[in-house]
Coordinates of C-alpha atoms and ligand atoms in Angstrom, one line a residue:
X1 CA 25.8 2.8 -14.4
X2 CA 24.2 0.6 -11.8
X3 CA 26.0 -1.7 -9.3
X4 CA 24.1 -4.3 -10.0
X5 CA 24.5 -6.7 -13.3
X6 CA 21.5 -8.7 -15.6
X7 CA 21.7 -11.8 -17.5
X8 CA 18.5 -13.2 -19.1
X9 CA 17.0 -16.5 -19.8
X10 CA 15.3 -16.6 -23.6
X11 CA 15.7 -14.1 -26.3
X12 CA 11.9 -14.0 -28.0
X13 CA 9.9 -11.7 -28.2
X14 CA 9.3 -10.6 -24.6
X15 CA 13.1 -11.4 -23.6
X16 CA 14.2 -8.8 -26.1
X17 CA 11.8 -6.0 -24.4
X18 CA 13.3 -7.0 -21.6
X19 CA 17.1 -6.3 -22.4
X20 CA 16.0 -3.1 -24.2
X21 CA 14.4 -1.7 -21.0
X22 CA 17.7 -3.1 -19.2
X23 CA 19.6 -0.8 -21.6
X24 CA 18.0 2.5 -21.4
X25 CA 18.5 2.3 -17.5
X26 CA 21.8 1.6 -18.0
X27 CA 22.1 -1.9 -15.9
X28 CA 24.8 -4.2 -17.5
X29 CA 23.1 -7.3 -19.3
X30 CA 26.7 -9.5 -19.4
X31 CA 24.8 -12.9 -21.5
X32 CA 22.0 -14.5 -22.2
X33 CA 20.6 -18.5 -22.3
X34 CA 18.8 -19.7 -25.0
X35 CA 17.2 -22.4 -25.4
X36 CA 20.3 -24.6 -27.4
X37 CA 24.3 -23.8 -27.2
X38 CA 23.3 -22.2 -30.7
X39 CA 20.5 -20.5 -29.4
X40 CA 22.6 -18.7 -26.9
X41 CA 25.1 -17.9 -29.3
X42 CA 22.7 -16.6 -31.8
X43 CA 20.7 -14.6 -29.0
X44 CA 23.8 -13.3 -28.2
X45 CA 25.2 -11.8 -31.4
X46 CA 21.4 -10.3 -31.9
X47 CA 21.3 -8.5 -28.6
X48 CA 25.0 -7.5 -28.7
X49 CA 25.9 -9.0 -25.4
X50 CA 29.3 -10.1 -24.3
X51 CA 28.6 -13.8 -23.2
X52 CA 26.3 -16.8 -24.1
X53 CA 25.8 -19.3 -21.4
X54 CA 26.2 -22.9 -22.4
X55 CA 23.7 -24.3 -19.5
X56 CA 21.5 -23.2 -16.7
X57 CA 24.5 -24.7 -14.4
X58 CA 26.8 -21.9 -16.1
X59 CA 24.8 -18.6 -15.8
X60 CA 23.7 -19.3 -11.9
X61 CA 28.1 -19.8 -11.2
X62 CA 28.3 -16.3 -12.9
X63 CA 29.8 -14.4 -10.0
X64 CA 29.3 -11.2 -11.8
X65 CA 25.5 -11.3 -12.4
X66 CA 23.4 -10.4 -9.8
X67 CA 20.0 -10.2 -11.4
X68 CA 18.3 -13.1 -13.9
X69 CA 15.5 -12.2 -16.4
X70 CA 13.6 -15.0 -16.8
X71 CA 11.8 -15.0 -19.9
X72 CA 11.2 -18.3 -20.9
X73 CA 8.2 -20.8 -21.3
X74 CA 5.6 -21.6 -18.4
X75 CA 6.9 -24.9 -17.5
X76 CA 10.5 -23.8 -17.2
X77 CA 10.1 -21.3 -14.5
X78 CA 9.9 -23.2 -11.5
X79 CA 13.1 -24.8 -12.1
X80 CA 14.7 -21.9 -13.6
X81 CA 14.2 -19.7 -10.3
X82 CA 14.7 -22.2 -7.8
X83 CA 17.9 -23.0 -9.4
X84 CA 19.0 -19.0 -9.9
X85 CA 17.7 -18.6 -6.3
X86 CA 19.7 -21.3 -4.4
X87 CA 22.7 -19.6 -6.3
X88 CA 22.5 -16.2 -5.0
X89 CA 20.5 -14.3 -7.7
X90 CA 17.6 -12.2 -7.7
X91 CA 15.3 -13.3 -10.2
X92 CA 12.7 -11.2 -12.6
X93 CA 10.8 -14.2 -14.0
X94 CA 7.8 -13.3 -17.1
X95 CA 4.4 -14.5 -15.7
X96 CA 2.5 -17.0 -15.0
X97 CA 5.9 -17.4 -11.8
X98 CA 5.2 -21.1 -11.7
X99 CA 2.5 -23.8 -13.2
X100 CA 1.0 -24.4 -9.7
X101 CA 0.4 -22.7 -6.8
X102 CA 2.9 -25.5 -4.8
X103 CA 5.7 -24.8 -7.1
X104 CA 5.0 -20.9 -6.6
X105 CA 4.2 -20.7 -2.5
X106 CA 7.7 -22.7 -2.9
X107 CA 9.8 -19.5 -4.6
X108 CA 8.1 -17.4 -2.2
X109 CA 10.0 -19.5 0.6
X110 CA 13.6 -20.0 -1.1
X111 CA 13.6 -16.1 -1.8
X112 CA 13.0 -15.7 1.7
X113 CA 15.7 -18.5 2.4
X114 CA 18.2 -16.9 0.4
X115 CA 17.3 -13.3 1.2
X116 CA 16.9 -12.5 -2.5
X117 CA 14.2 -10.8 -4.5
X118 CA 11.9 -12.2 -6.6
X119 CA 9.8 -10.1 -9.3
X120 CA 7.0 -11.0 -11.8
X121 CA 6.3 -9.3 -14.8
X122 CA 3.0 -7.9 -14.6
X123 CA 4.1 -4.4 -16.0
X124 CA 1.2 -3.3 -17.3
X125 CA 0.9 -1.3 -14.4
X126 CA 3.6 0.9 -15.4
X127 CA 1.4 2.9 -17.8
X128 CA 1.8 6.2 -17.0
X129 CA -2.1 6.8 -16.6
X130 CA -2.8 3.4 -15.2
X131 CA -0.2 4.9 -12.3
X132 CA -2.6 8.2 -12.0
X133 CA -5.4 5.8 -12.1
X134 CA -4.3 4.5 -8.9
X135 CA -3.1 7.6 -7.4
X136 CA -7.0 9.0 -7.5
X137 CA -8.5 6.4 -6.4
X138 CA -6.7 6.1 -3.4
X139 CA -7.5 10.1 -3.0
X140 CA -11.1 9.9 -3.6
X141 CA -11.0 11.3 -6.7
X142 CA -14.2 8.7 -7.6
X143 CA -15.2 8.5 -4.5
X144 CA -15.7 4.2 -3.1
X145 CA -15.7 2.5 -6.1
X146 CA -18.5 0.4 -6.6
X147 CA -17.8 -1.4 -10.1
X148 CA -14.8 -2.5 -11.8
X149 CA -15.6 -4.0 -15.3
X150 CA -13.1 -4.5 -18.9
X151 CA -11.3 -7.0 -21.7
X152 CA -8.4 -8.2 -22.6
X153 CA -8.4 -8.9 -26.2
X154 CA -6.6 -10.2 -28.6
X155 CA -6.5 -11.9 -32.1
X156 CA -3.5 -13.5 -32.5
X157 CA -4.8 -16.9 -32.1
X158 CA -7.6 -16.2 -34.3
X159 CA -7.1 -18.7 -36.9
X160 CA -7.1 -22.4 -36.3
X161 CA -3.6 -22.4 -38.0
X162 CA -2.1 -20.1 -35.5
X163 CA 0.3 -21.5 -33.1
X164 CA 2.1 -20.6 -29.6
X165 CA 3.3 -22.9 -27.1
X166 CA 1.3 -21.6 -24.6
X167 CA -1.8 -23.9 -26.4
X168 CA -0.1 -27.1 -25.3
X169 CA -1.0 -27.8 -21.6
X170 CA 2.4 -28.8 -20.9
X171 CA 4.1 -25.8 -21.6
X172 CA 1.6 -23.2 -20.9
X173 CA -0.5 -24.8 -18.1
X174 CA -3.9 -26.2 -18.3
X175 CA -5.4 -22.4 -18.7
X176 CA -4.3 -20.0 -21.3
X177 CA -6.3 -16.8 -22.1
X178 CA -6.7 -16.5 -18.3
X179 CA -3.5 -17.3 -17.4
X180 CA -1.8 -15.2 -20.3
X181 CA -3.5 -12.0 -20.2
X182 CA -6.5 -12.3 -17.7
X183 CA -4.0 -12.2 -14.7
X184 CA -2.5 -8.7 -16.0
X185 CA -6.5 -7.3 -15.8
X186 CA -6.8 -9.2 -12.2
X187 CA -3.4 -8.1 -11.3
X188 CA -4.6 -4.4 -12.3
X189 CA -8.1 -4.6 -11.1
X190 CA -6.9 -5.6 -7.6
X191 CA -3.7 -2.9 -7.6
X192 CA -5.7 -0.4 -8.9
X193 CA -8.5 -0.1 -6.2
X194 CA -6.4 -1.5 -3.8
X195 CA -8.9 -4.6 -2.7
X196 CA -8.3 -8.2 -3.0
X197 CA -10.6 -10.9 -5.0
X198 CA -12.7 -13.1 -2.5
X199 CA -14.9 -15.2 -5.0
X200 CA -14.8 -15.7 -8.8
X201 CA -17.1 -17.8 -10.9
X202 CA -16.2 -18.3 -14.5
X203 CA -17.3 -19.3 -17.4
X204 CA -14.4 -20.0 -20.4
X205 CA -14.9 -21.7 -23.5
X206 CA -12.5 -23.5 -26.2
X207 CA -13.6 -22.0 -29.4
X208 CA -11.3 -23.6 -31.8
X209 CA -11.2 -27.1 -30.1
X210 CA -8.7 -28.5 -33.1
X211 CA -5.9 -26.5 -34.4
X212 CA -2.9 -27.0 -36.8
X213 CA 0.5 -27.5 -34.6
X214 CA 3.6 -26.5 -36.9
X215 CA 6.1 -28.7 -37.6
X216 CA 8.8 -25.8 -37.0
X217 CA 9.2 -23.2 -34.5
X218 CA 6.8 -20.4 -34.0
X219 CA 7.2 -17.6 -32.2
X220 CA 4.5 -15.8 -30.2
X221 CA 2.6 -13.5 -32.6
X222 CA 4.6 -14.9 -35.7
X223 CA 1.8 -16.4 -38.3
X224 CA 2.4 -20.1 -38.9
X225 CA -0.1 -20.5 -41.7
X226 CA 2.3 -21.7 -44.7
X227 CA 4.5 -24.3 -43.0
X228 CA 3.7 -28.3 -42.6
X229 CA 1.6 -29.4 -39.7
X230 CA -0.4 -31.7 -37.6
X231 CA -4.1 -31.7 -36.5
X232 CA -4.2 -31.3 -32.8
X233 CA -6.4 -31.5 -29.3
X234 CA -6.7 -27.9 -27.6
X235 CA -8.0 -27.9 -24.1
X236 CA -7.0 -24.8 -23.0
X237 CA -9.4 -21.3 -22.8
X238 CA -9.4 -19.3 -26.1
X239 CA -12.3 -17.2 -23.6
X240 CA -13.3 -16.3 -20.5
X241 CA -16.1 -14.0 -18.9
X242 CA -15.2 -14.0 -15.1
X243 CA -17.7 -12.5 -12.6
X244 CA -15.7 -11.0 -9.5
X245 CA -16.7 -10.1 -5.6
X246 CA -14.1 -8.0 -4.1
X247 CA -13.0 -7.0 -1.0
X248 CA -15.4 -3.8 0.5
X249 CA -18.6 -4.8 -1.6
X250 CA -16.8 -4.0 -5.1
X251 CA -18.2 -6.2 -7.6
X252 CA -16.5 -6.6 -11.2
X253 CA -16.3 -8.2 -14.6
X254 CA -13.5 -9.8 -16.9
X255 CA -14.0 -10.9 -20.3
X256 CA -10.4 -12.2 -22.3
X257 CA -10.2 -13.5 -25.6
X258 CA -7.4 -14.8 -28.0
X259 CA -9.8 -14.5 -30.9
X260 CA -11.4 -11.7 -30.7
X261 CA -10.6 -10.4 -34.7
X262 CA -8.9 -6.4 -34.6
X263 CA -8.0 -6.6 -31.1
X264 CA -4.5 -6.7 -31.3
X265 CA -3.8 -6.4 -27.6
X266 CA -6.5 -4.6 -26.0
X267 CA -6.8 -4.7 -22.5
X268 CA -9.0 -2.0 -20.8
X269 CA -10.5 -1.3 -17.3
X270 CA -13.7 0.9 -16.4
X271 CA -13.7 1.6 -12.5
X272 CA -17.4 3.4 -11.5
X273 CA -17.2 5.0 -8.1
X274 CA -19.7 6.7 -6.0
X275 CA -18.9 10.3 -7.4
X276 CA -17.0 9.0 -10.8
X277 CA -15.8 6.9 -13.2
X278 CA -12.5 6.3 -14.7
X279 CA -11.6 4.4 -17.3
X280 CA -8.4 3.4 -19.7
X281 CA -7.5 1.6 -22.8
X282 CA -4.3 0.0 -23.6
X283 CA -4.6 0.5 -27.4
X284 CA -4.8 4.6 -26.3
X285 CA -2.6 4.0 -23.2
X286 CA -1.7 8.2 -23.3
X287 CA -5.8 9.0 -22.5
X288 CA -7.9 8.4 -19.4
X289 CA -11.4 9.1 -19.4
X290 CA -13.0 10.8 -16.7
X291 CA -16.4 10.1 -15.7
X292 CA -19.0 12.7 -14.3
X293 CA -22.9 12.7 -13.7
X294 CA -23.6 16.3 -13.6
X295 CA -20.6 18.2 -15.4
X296 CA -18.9 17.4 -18.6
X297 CA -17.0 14.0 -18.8
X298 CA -13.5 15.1 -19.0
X299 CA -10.0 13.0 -21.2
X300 CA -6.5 13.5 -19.4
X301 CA -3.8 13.1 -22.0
X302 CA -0.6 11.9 -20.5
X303 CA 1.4 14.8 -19.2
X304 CA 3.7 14.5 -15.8
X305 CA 2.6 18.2 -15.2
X306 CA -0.9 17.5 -15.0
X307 CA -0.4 14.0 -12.7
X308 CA -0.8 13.3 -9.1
X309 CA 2.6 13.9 -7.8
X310 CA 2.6 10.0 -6.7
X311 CA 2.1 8.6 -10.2
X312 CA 4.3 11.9 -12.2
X313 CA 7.7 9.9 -11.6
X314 CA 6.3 7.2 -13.7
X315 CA 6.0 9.3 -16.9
X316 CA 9.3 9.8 -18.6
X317 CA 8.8 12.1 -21.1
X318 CA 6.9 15.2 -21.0
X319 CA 3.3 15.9 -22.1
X320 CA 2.6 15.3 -25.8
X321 CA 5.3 12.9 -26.1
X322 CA 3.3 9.3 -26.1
X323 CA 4.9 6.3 -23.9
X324 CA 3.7 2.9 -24.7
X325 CA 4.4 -1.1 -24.3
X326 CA 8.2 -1.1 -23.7
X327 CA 8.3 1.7 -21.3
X328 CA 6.5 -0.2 -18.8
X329 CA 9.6 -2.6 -18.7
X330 CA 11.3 0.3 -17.9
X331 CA 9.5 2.1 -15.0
X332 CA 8.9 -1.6 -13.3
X333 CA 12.7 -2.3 -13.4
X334 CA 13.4 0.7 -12.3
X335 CA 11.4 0.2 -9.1
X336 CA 13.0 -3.3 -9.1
X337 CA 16.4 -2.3 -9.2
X338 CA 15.7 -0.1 -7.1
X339 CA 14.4 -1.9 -4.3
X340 CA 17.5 -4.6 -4.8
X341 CA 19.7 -1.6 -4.3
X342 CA 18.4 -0.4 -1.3
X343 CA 19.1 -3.9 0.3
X344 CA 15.3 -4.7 0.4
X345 CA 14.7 -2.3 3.0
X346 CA 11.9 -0.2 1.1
X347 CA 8.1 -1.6 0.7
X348 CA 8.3 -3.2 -3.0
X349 CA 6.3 -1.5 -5.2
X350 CA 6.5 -3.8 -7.9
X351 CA 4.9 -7.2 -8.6
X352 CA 6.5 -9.3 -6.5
X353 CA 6.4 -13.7 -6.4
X354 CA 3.4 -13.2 -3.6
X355 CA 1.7 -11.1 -6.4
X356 CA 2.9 -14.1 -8.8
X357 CA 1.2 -16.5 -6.4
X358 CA -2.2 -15.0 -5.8
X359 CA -2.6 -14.9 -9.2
X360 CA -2.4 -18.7 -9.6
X361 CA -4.9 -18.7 -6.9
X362 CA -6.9 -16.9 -8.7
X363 CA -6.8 -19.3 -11.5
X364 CA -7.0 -22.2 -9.7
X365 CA -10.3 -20.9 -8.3
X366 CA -11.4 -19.6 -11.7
X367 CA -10.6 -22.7 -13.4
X368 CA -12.7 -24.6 -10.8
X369 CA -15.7 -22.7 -11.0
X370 CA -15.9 -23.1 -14.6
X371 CA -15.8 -26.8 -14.3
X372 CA -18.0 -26.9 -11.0
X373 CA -20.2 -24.4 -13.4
X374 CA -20.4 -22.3 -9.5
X375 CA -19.1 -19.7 -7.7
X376 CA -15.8 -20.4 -5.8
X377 CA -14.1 -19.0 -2.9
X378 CA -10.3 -17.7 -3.4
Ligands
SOE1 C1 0.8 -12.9 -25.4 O1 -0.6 -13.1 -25.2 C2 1.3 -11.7 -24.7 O2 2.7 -11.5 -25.1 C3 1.3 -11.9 -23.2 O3 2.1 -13.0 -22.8 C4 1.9 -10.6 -22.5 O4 1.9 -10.8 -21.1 C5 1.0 -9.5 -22.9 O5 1.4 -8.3 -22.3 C6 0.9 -9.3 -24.4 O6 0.6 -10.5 -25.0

């Protein structure tokens, strides 16, 4: 059992992944927050936890918990770190870190401050193959990649009576579909080929301008069709096609939708180099497509034996036996934990609040080119 104890902020969806990943690596999860003294409580008999915090105030005076998950809306995880920080805790806070890049160039300075480590959740890069992705490029295995070009899709917000908090600028931000899920395929596009994004000019689009707001509480990808509601304003992207200049002469391509119907979460990547291509779908996260010009194009199936020896520790189960969603949680954690238990002494391999910062670059310079109709610097 580790040294170190969890507690975690919000129960939904995402906050439940997070506590099941917490499990299988054996990490003690003492409580949880929710959003309401009854929220806890309830969170807590659900999980199975031992305690349910009453207040933010509460969980950061926890002398026992050393780690906080936070897995809450946008707007509340500014606050929600700095406070956890200031106490003593590391903190593994769900993405976007902050609203603004202010607020997150700020937790990059109070971790430093209080010699704690901060984490963002962009674990998509735990795949297995997306790991073995990385590991040949940086061998050459395509050669100097040239092109980097894929989607994020997804149709949960398909319907103009679907519902999230993440459409309300004040609790999501002011973008959404870029924010949400177009920072996991930036996030991957620039870890993957190991070069950073210099200019961006994007074009993003509100295709369901007025939508029905629930008078109740929706959770994200719960339907919301058959309750009372209100007409409401969205501002916020439901697309985006980004074009991108990377560092080295790459040049790329990012389309993301939240209304794109039968694309239940599909985010995939297609990276052409000068002697390759590779390529990967999250929908078929166990198969990587292999890319040739004069011999056969060749389909790795997920199997540690067959992986480069940096990305095999990232597979947990042998070949044949398909790993998915919540065993990224798990590998990036893992690497977390890790790093936390070796006093911060190793390089961090995992998305850390810098990662969780140049993102909101990113979308600060996205969301300014689509309004200046330009390209923009980052
Ligand atoms: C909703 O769009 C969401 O849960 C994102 O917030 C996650 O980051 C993504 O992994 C799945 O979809």
């Amino acid at each position: 059992m580790s040294q170190l104890q969890a507690a975690i902020i919000g129960a939904g969806f995402v906050g439940r992944a997070h506590v099941d990943a917490l499990r299988r690596l054996d990490i003690p999860v003492a409580g949880v927050l929710g959003s309401s003294a009854e929220r806890s409580e309830s969170s807590r008999r659900l999980l199975n936890l031992p305690r349910a915090y009453g207040s933010l105030e509460e969980l950061a005076s926890d002398s026992e918990v050393h780690v906080v998950h936070i897995c809450t809306p946008n707007h509340l995880h500014f606050e929600q770190a700095s406070t956890l920080l200031r106490a003593g805790k590391h903190v593994m806070c769900e993405k976007p870190v902050a609203m603004t890049t202010q607020e997150s160039a700020a937790l990059i300075d109070l971790a430093r401050e209080h010699k704690r480590e901060g984490g963002v959740c962009y674990n998509l890069r735990y795949y297995p193959l997306c790991q073995e992705a990385r590991a040949r490029l940086a061998s050459g295995a395509i050669g100097e990649p040239r092109l980097v070009h894929g989607s994020f899709l997804q149709d949960w917000l398909f319907y103009p009576t679907d519902w999230n908090w993440r459409l309300e600028t004040e609790l999501g931000g002011d973008l959404r579909a870029v924010s949400d899920i177009g920072t996991h395929w930036l996030d991957l596009a620039m870890w993957l080929t190991g070069r950073k994004i210099l200019e961006v000019c994007g074009d993003l689009a509100t295709t369901i301008p007025v939508r029905q707001r629930p008078r109740g509480r929706v959770e994200t990808f719960q339907a919301a069709a058959a309750v009372a509601s209100d007409a409401v304003k969205i501002s916020t992207d439901d697309y985006a096609s980004v074009l991108l200049r990377f560092e080295a002469n790459l040049r790329g391509c990012m389309t993301v939708s939240q209304v794109s119907a039968g694309r239940k979460a599909s985010l995939s990547f297609e990276i052409d180099g000068s002697e390759g291509s590779l390529a990967w779908n999250s929908e078929s996260p166990n198969q990587m497509w292999i890319g040739h010009r004069n011999q056969a194009n060749q389909e790795l199936l997920k199997d540690p034996s067959l992986m480069t020896p940096a990305a095999r520790g990232y597979a947990a189960y042998p070949g044949g036996h398909s790993e998915g969603y919540p065993d990224t949680f798990v590998q990036l954690f893992k690497d977390f934990y890790a790093h936390i238990e070796g006093g911060g002494a190793s390089v961090a391999t995992f998305p850390s609040f810098q990662t969780g910062h140049d993102e909101l670059v990113l979308c600060e310079a996205i969301a300014r080119s689509a309004r200046d109709r330009r390209w923009v610097e980052v």
